[in-house]
PDB file of C-alpha atoms in Angstrom:
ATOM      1  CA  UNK U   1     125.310  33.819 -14.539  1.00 94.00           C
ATOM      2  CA  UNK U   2     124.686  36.768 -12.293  1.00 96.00           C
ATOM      3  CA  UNK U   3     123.158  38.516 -15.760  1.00 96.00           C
ATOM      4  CA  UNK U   4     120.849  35.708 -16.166  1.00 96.00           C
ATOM      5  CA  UNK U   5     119.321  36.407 -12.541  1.00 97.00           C
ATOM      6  CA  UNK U   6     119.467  39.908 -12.902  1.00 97.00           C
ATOM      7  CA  UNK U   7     117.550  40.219 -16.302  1.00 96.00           C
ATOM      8  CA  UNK U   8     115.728  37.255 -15.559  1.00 95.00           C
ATOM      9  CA  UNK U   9     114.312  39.439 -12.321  1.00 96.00           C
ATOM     10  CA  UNK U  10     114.234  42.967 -14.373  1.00 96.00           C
ATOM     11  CA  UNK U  11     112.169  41.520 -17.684  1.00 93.00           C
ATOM     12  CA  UNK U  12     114.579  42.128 -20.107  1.00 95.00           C
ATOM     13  CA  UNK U  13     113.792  39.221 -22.043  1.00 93.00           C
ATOM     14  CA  UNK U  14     115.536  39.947 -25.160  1.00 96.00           C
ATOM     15  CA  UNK U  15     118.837  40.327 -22.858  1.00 96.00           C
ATOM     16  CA  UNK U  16     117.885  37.346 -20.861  1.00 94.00           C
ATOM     17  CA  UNK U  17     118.239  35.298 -24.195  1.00 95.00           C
ATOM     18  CA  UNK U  18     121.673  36.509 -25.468  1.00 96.00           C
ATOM     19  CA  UNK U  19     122.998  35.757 -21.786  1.00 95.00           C
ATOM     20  CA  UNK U  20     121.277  32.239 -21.902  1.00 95.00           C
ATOM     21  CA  UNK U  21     122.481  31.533 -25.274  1.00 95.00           C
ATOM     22  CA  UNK U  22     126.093  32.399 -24.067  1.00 94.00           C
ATOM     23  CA  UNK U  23     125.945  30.245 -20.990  1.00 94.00           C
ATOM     24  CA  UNK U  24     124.202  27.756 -23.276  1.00 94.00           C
ATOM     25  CA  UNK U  25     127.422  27.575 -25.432  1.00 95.00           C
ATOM     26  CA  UNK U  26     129.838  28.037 -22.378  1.00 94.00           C
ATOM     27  CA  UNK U  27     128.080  26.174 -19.616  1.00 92.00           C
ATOM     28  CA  UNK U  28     125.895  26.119 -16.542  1.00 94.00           C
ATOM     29  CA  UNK U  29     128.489  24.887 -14.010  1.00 93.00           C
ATOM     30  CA  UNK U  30     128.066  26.513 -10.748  1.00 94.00           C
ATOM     31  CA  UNK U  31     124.515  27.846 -11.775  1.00 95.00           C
ATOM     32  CA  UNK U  32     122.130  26.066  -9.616  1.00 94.00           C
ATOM     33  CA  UNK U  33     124.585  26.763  -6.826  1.00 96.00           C
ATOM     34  CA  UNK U  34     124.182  30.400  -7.328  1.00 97.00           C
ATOM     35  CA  UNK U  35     119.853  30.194  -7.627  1.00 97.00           C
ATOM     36  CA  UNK U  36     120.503  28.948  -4.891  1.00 96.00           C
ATOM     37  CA  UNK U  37     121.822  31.595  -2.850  1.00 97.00           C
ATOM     38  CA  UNK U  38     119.389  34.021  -4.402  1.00 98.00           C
ATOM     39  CA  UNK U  39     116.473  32.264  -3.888  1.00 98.00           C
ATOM     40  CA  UNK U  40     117.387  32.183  -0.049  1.00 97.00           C
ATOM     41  CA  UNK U  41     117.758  36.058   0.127  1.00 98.00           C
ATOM     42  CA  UNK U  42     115.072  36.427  -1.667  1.00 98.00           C
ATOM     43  CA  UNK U  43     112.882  33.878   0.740  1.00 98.00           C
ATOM     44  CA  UNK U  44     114.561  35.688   3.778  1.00 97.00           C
ATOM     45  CA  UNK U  45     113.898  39.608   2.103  1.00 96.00           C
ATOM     46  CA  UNK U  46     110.086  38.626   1.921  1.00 97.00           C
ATOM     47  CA  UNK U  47     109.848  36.674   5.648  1.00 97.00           C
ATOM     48  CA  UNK U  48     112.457  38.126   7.575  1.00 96.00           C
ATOM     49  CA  UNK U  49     111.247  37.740  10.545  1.00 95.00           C
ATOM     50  CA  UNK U  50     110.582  34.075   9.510  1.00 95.00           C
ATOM     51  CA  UNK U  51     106.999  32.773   8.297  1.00 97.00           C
ATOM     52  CA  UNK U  52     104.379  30.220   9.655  1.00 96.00           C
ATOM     53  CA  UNK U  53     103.540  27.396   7.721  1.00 96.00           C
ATOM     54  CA  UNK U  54     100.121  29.040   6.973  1.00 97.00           C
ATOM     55  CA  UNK U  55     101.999  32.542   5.939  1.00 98.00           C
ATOM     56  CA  UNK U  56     104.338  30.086   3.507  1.00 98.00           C
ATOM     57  CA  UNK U  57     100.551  28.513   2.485  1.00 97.00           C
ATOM     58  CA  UNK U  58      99.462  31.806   1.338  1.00 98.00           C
ATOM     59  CA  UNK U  59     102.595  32.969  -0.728  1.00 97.00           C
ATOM     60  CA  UNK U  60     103.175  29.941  -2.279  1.00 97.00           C
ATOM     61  CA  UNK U  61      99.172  30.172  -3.593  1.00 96.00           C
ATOM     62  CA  UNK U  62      99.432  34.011  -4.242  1.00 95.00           C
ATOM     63  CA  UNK U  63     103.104  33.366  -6.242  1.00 95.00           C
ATOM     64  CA  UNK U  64     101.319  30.064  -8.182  1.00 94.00           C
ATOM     65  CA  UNK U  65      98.419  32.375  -9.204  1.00 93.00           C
ATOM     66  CA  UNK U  66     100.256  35.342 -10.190  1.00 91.00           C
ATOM     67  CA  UNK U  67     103.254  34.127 -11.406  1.00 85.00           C
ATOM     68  CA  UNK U  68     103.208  33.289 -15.815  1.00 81.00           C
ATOM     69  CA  UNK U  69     104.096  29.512 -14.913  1.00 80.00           C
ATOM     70  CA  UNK U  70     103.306  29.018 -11.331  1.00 82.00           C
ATOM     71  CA  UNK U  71     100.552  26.934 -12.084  1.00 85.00           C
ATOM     72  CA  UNK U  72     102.194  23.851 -13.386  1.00 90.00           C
ATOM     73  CA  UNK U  73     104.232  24.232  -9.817  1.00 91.00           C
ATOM     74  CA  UNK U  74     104.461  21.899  -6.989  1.00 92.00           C
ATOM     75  CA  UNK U  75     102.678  23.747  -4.364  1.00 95.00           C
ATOM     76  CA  UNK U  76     103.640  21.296  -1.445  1.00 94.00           C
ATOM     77  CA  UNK U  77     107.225  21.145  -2.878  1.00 95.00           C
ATOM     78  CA  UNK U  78     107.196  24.814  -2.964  1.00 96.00           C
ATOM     79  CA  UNK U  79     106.017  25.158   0.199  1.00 96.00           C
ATOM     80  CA  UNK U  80     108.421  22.820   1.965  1.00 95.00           C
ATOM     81  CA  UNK U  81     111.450  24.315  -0.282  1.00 96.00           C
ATOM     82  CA  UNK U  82     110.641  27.805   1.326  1.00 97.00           C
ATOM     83  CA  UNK U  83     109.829  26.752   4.271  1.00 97.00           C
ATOM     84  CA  UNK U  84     113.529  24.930   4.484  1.00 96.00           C
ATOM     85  CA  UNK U  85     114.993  28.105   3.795  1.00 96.00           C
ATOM     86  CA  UNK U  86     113.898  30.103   6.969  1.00 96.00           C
ATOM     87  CA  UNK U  87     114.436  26.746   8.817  1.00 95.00           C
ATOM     88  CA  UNK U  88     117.364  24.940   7.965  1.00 89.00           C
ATOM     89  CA  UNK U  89     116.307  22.002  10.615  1.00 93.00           C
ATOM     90  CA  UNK U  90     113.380  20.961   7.341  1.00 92.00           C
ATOM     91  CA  UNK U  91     114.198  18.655   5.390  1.00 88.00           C
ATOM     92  CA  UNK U  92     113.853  19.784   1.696  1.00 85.00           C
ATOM     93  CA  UNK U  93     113.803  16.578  -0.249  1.00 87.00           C
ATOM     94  CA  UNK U  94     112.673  18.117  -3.496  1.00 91.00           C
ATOM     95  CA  UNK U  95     113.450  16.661  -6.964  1.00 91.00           C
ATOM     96  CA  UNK U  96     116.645  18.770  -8.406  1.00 90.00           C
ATOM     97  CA  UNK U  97     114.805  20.072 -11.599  1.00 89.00           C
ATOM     98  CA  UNK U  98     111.567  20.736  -9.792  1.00 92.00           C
ATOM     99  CA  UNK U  99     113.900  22.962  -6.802  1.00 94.00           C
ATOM    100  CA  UNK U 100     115.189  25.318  -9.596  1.00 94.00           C
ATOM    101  CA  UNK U 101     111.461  25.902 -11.226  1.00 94.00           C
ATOM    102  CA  UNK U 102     110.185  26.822  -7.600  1.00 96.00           C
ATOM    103  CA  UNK U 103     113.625  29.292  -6.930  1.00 97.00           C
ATOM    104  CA  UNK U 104     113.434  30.265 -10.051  1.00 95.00           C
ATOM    105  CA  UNK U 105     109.346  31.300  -9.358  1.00 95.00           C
ATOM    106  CA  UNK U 106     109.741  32.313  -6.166  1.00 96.00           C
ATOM    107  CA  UNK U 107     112.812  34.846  -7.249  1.00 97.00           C
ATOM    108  CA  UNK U 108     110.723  36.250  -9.737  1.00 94.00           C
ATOM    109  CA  UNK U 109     107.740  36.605  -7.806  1.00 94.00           C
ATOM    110  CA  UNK U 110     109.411  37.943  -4.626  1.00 96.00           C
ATOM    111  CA  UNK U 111     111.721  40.467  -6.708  1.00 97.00           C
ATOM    112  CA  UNK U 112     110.619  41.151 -10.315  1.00 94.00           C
ATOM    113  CA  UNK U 113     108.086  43.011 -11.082  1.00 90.00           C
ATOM    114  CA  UNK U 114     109.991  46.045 -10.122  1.00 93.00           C
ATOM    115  CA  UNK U 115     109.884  45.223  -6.574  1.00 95.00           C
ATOM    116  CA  UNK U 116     113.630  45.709  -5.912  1.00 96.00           C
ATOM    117  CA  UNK U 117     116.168  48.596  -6.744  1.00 96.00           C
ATOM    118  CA  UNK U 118     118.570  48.131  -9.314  1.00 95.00           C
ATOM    119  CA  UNK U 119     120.911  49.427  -6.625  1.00 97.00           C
ATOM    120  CA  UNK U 120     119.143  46.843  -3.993  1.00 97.00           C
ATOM    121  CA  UNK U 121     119.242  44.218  -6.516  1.00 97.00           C
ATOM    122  CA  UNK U 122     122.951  44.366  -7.302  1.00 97.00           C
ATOM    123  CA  UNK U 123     123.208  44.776  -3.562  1.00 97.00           C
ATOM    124  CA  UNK U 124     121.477  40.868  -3.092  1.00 98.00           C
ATOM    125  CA  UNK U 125     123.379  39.563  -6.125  1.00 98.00           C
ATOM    126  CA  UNK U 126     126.659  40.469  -4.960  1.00 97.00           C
ATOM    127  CA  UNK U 127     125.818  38.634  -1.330  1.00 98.00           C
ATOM    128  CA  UNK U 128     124.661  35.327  -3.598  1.00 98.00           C
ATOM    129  CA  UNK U 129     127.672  35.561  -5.315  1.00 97.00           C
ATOM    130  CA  UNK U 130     129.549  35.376  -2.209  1.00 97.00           C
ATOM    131  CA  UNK U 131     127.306  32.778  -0.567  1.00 96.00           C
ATOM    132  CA  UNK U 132     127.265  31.069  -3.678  1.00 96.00           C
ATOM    133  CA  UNK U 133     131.572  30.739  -3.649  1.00 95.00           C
ATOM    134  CA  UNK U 134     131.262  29.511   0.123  1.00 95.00           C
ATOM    135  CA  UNK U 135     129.085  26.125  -0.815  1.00 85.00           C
TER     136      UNK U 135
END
C-alpha cells in the first residue's frame, strides 16, 4: 500500500496501476487507515504552524483548481477535513468515500508534483506507516 502512495505522489502511473491491480486482487484492508496518516503529515508539512480558516479557504480553492480532479471536490468538506487535521477538537463528519477523494487530492497536491524528496518522501511514509499501525 505504501507503493500506491508513493507512485501515486511521484506520477508513475504505469507503476501506480500494477500496484493497484495487485492490491485489487489481494485487498485494500488497512488502506484508508494508512491515507490517513499521510494525508495528516502531509496537511501538517504544508501548515505547520497551523492555518486559519481563511489560509485552509485558499488551499483548498488553489488545490481544487490545480489539481486534475479537484473540481468535482467538496470544497466545504475539504475544508473542514483539513481543517480537523491541525485541530483535532473539529469535528470532521465527512462521508467515508468523499474523505479519501479529498486525502487523496490534498496528498497529491501538497506533495506530488515533485515537491518532496524521494529521500523526504520515504522519510513521511515510513512515519504513516507507523501512525498508521498505532490506530
Amino acid at each position: 500500500m505504501v507503493a500506491y502512495i508513493r507512485t501515486m505522489v511521484t506520477g508513475d502511473h504505469a507503476e501506480n496501476d500494477r500496484v493497484e491491480a495487485r492490491l485489487d486482487s489481494q485487498g485494500w484492508e488497512g488502506f484508508a487507515t494508512l491515507l490517513g496518516a499521510v494525508f495528516y503529515l502531509a496537511v501538517d508539512r504544508r501548515f505547520p504552524d497551523g492555518a486559519s480558516p481563511e489560509e485552509v479557504i485558499r488551499f483548498v480553492s488553489h488545490m481544487r483548481s490545480t489539481t486534475n480532479g479537484g473540481a468535482e471536490t467538496d470544497a466545504t468538506s475539504a475544508e473542514r477535513l483539513i481543517s480537523a487535521a491541525l485541530d483535532p477538537s473539529i469535528d470532521a463528519d465527512v462521508d467515508p468515500k468523499v474523505a479519501g477523494r479529498i486525502q487523496g487530492l490534498t496528498i497529491l497536491h501538497t506533495l506530488g508534483g515533485g515537491a518532496i524528496s524521494a529521500s523526504d518522501l520515504d522519510a513521511l511514509l515510513r512515519e504513516a506507516t507507523t501512525l498508521a499501525r498505532q490506530v
